[in-house]
Short mmCIF file of C-alpha atoms in Angstrom, two decimals:
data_model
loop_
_atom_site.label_atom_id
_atom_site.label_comp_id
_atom_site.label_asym_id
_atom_site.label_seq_id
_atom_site.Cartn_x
_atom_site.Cartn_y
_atom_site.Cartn_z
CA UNK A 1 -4.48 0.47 -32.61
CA UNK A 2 -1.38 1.59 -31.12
CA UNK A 3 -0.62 2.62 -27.14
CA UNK A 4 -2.93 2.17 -24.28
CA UNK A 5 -6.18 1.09 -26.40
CA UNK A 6 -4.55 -1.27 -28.79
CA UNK A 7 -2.29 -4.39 -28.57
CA UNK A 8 -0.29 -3.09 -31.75
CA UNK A 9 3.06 -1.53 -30.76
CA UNK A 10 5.65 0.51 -32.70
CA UNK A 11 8.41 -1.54 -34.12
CA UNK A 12 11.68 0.56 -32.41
CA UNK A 13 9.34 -1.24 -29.11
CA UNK A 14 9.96 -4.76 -30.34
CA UNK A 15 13.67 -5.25 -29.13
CA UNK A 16 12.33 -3.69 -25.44
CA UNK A 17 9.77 -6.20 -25.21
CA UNK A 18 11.95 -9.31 -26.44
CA UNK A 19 14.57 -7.96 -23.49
CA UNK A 20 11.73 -7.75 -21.00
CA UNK A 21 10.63 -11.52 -21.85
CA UNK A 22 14.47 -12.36 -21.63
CA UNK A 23 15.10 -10.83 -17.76
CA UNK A 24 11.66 -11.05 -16.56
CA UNK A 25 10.47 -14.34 -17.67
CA UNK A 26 13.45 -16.25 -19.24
CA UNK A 27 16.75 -15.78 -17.69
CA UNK A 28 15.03 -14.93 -13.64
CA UNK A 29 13.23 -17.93 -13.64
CA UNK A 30 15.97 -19.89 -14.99
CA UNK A 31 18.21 -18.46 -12.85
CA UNK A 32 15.82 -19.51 -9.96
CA UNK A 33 15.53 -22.97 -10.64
CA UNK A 34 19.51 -23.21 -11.05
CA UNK A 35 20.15 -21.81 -7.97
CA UNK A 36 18.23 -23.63 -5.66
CA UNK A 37 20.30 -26.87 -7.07
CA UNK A 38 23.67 -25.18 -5.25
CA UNK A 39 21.97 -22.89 -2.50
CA UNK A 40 19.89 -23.48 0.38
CA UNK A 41 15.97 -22.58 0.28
CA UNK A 42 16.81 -20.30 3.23
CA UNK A 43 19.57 -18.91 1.12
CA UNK A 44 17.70 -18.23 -1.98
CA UNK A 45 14.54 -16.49 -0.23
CA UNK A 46 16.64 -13.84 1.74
CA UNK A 47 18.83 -13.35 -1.57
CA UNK A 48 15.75 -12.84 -4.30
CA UNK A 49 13.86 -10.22 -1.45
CA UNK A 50 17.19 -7.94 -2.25
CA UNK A 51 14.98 -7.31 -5.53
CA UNK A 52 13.05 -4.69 -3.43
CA UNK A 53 16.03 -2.70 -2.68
CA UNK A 54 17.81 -3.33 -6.26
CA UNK A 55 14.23 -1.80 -7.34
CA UNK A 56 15.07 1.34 -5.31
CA UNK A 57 18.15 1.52 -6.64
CA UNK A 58 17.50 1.27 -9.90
CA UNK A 59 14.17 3.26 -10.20
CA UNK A 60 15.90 6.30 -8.72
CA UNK A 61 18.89 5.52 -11.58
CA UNK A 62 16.64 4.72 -14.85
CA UNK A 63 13.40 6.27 -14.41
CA UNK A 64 14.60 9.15 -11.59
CA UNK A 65 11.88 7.93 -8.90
CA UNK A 66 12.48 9.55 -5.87
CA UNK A 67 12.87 7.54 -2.62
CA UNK A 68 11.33 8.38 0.91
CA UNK A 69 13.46 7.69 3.82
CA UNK A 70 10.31 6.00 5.32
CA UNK A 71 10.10 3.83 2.11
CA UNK A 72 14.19 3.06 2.99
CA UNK A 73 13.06 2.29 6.29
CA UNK A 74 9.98 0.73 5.99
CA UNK A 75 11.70 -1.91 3.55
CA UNK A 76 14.54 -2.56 5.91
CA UNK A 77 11.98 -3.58 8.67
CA UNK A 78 9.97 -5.81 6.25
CA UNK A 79 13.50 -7.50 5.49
CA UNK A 80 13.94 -8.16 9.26
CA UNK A 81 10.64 -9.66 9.28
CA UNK A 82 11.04 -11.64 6.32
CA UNK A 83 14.28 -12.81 7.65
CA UNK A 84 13.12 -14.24 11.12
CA UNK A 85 9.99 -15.88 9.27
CA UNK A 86 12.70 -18.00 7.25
CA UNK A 87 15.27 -18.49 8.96
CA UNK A 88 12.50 -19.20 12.30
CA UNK A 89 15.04 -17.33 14.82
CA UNK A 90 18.05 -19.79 13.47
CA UNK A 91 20.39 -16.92 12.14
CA UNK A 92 23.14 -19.61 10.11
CA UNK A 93 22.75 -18.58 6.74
CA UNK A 94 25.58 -20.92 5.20
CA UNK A 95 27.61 -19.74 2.53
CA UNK A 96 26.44 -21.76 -1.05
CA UNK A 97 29.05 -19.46 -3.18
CA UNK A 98 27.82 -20.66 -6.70
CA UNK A 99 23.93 -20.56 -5.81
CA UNK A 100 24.02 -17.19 -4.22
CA UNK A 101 25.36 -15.61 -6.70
CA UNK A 102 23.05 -17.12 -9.25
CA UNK A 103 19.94 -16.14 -6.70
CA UNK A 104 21.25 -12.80 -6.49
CA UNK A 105 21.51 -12.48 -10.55
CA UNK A 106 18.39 -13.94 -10.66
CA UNK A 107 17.10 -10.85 -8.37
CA UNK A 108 18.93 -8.47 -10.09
CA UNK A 109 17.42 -9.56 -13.59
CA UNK A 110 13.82 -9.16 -11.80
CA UNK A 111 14.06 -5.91 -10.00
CA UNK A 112 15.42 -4.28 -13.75
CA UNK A 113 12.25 -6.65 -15.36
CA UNK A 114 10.23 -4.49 -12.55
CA UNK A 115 11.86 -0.77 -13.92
CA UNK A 116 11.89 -1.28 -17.08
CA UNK A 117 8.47 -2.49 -17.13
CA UNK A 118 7.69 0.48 -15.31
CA UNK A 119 9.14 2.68 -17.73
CA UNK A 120 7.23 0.82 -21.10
CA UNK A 121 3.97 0.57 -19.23
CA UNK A 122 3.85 4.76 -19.59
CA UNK A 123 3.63 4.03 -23.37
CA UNK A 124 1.42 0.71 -23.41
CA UNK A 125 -1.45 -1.24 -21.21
CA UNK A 126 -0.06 -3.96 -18.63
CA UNK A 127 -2.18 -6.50 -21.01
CA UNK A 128 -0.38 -5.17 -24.43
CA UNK A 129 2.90 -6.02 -22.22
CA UNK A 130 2.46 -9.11 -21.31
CA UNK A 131 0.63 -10.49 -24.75
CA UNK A 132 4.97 -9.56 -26.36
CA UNK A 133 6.57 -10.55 -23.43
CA UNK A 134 4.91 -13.97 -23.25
CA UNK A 135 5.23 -14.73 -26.75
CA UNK A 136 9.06 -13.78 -26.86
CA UNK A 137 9.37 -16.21 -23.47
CA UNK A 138 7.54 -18.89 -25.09
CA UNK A 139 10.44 -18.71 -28.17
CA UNK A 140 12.87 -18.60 -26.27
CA UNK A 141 11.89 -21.23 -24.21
CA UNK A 142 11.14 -23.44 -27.03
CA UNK A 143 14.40 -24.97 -28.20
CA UNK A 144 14.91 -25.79 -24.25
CA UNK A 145 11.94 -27.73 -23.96
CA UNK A 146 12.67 -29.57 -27.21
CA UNK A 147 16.24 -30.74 -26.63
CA UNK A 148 15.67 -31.26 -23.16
CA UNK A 149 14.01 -34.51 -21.71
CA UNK A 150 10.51 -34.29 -20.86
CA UNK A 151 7.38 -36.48 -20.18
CA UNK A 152 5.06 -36.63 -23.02
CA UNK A 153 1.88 -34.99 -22.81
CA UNK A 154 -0.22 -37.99 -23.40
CA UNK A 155 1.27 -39.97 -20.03
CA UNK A 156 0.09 -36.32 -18.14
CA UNK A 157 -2.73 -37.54 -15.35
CA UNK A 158 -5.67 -35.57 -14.98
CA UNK A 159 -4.00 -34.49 -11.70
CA UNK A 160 -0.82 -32.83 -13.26
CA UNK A 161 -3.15 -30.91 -15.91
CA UNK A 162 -5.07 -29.63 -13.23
CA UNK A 163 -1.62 -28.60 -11.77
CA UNK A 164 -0.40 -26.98 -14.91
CA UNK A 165 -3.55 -25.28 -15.37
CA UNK A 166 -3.28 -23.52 -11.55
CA UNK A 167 0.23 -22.86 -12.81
CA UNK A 168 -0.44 -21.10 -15.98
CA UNK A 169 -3.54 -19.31 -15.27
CA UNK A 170 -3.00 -18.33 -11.46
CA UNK A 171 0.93 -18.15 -11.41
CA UNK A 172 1.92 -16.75 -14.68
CA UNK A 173 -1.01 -15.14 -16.95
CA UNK A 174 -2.73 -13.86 -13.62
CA UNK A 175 0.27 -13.13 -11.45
CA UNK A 176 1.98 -10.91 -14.39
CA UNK A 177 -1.00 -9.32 -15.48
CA UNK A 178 -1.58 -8.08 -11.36
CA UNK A 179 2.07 -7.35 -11.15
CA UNK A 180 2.04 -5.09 -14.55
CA UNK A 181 -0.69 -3.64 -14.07
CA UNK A 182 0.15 -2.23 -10.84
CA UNK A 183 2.89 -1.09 -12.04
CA UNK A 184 1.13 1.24 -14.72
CA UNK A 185 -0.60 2.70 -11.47
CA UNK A 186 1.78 2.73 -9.12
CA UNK A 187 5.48 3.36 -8.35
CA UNK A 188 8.21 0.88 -9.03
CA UNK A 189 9.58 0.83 -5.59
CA UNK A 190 5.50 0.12 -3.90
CA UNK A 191 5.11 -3.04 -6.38
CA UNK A 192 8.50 -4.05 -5.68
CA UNK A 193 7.44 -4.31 -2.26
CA UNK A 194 4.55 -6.35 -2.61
CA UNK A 195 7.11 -9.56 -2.38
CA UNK A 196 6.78 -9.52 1.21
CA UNK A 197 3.05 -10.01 0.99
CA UNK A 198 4.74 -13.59 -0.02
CA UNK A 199 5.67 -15.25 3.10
CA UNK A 200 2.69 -14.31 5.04
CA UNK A 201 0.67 -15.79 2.43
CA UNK A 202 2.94 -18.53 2.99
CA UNK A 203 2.58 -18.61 6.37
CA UNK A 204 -1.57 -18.58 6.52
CA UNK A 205 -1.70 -20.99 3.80
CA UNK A 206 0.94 -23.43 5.50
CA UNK A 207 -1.22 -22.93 9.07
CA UNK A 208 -4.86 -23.00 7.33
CA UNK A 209 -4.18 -26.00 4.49
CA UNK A 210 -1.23 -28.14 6.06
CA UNK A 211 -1.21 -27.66 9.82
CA UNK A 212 2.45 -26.12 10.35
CA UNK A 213 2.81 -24.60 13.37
CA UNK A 214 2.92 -20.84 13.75
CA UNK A 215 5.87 -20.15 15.86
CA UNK A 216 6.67 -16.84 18.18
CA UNK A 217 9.03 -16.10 15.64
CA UNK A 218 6.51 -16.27 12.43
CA UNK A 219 4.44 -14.10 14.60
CA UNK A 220 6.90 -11.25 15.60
CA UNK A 221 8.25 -11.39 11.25
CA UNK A 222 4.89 -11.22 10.56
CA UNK A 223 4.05 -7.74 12.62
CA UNK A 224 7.07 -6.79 10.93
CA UNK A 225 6.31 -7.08 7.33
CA UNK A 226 3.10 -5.19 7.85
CA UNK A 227 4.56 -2.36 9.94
CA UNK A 228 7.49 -2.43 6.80
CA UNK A 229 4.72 -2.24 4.72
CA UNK A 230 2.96 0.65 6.48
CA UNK A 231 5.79 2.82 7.46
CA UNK A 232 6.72 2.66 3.83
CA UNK A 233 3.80 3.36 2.32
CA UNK A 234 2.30 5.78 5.20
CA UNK A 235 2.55 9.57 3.59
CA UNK A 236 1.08 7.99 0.62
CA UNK A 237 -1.87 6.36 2.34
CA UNK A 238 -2.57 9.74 4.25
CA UNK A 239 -2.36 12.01 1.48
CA UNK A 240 -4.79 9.37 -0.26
CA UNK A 241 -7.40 9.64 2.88
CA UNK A 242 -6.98 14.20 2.26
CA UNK A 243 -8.01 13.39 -1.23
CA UNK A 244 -11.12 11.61 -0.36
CA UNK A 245 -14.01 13.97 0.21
CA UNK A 246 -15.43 13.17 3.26
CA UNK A 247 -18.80 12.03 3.30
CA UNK A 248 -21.58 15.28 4.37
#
């Protein structure tokens, strides 16, 4: 079966989904890992959450979804917040030419993985996707793995399986499927946004598991994201709440 109830697709489909394995998956996390040898940490977070607005951008170019100026300025306050949660009040972002411009490919790649996957997911289910996008990742990642050096899997400790497993499962099969199927329900520009749910996540974890200390500064970036968040996402949450039938 073909579309939404089958993982079949047409074959004039199979180029899309090889090019969404290649930005999405292949190139952008690439591109990540290069980076962060030639840019800062600090650098590279600030640089990949440009994604959300690239997403605007490009949503509103490719797919014609229309853009709220609350959305415009609901993003621009989650940025702020994002922005004093990394850098911790210490604005001296140091130029890392090479890096940043790598991050901000690598971003760039993402945010048209996040459109175009938008655009495909009208056609087929988030799981259909993911199933072609995986498997053209996984060939393309193949010859990499092979000519590049790598511990064998028999010297692996029960601790880095466990790891991999987390890795595979939680970060990559789970992660994607969330991410794509979100965006079958929603618009490009709201899952876009969900990568400032990222350092407060961060944050919590960090306090709750580790013990780092919860600064002034993580607080105030914090209130930010989530009134970002809001104001951007307000006229859709109300007209949601008129939808609902109110309970007689």
């Amino acid at each position: 079966m073909k579309g939404k109830q089958g993982l079949s697709i047409d074959l004039k489909d199979v180029p899309y989904m090889a090019f969404l394995a290649t930005i999405g998956i292949s190139a952008a996390l690439f591109l990540q890992a290069w980076s962060l040898e030639h840019t800062t940490v600090t650098n590279f977070t600030m640089i990949s959450s440009l994604s959300t607005f690239a997403v605007m951008l490009l949503s509103l170019m490719i797919i014609g979804e229309k853009l709220s100026k609350d959305k415009i300025i609901g993003v621009a306050i989650a940025f702020a917040g994002l922005a004093l949660i990394t850098t911790n009040g210490r604005f001296e972002l140091s130029a890392q030419l090479k890096g940043d411009i790598i991050a901000l490919t690598s971003a760039f790649f993402w945010a048209l993985y996040t459109v175009m996957g938008k655009k495909i997911s009208e056609k087929y289910s988030a799981l259909t996707v993911l199933s072609y996008v995986f498997l053209f990742a996984s060939i393309e990642f193949l010859p990499f793995y092979l000519m590049s050096p790598h511990t064998s899997m028999f010297e692996f400790t029960p601790l880095t399986w466990e790891s991999l497993g987390f890795l595979t499962i939680c970060c990559s099969l789970i992660a994607f499927l969330v991410y794509n199927f979100s965006l079958d329900k929603l618009s490009a520009s709201t899952v876009a946004m969900t990568i400032y749910i990222t350092p407060l996540s961060g944050v919590f974890l960090g306090a709750v598991l580790l013990g780092e200390s919860f600064t002034a500064y993580t607080l105030v970036g914090s209130l930010l994201i989530i009134t970002g968040l809001y104001k951007a996402e307000s006229k859709s949450i109300c007209t949601y709440r008129r939808s609902v039938p109110l309970d007689t």
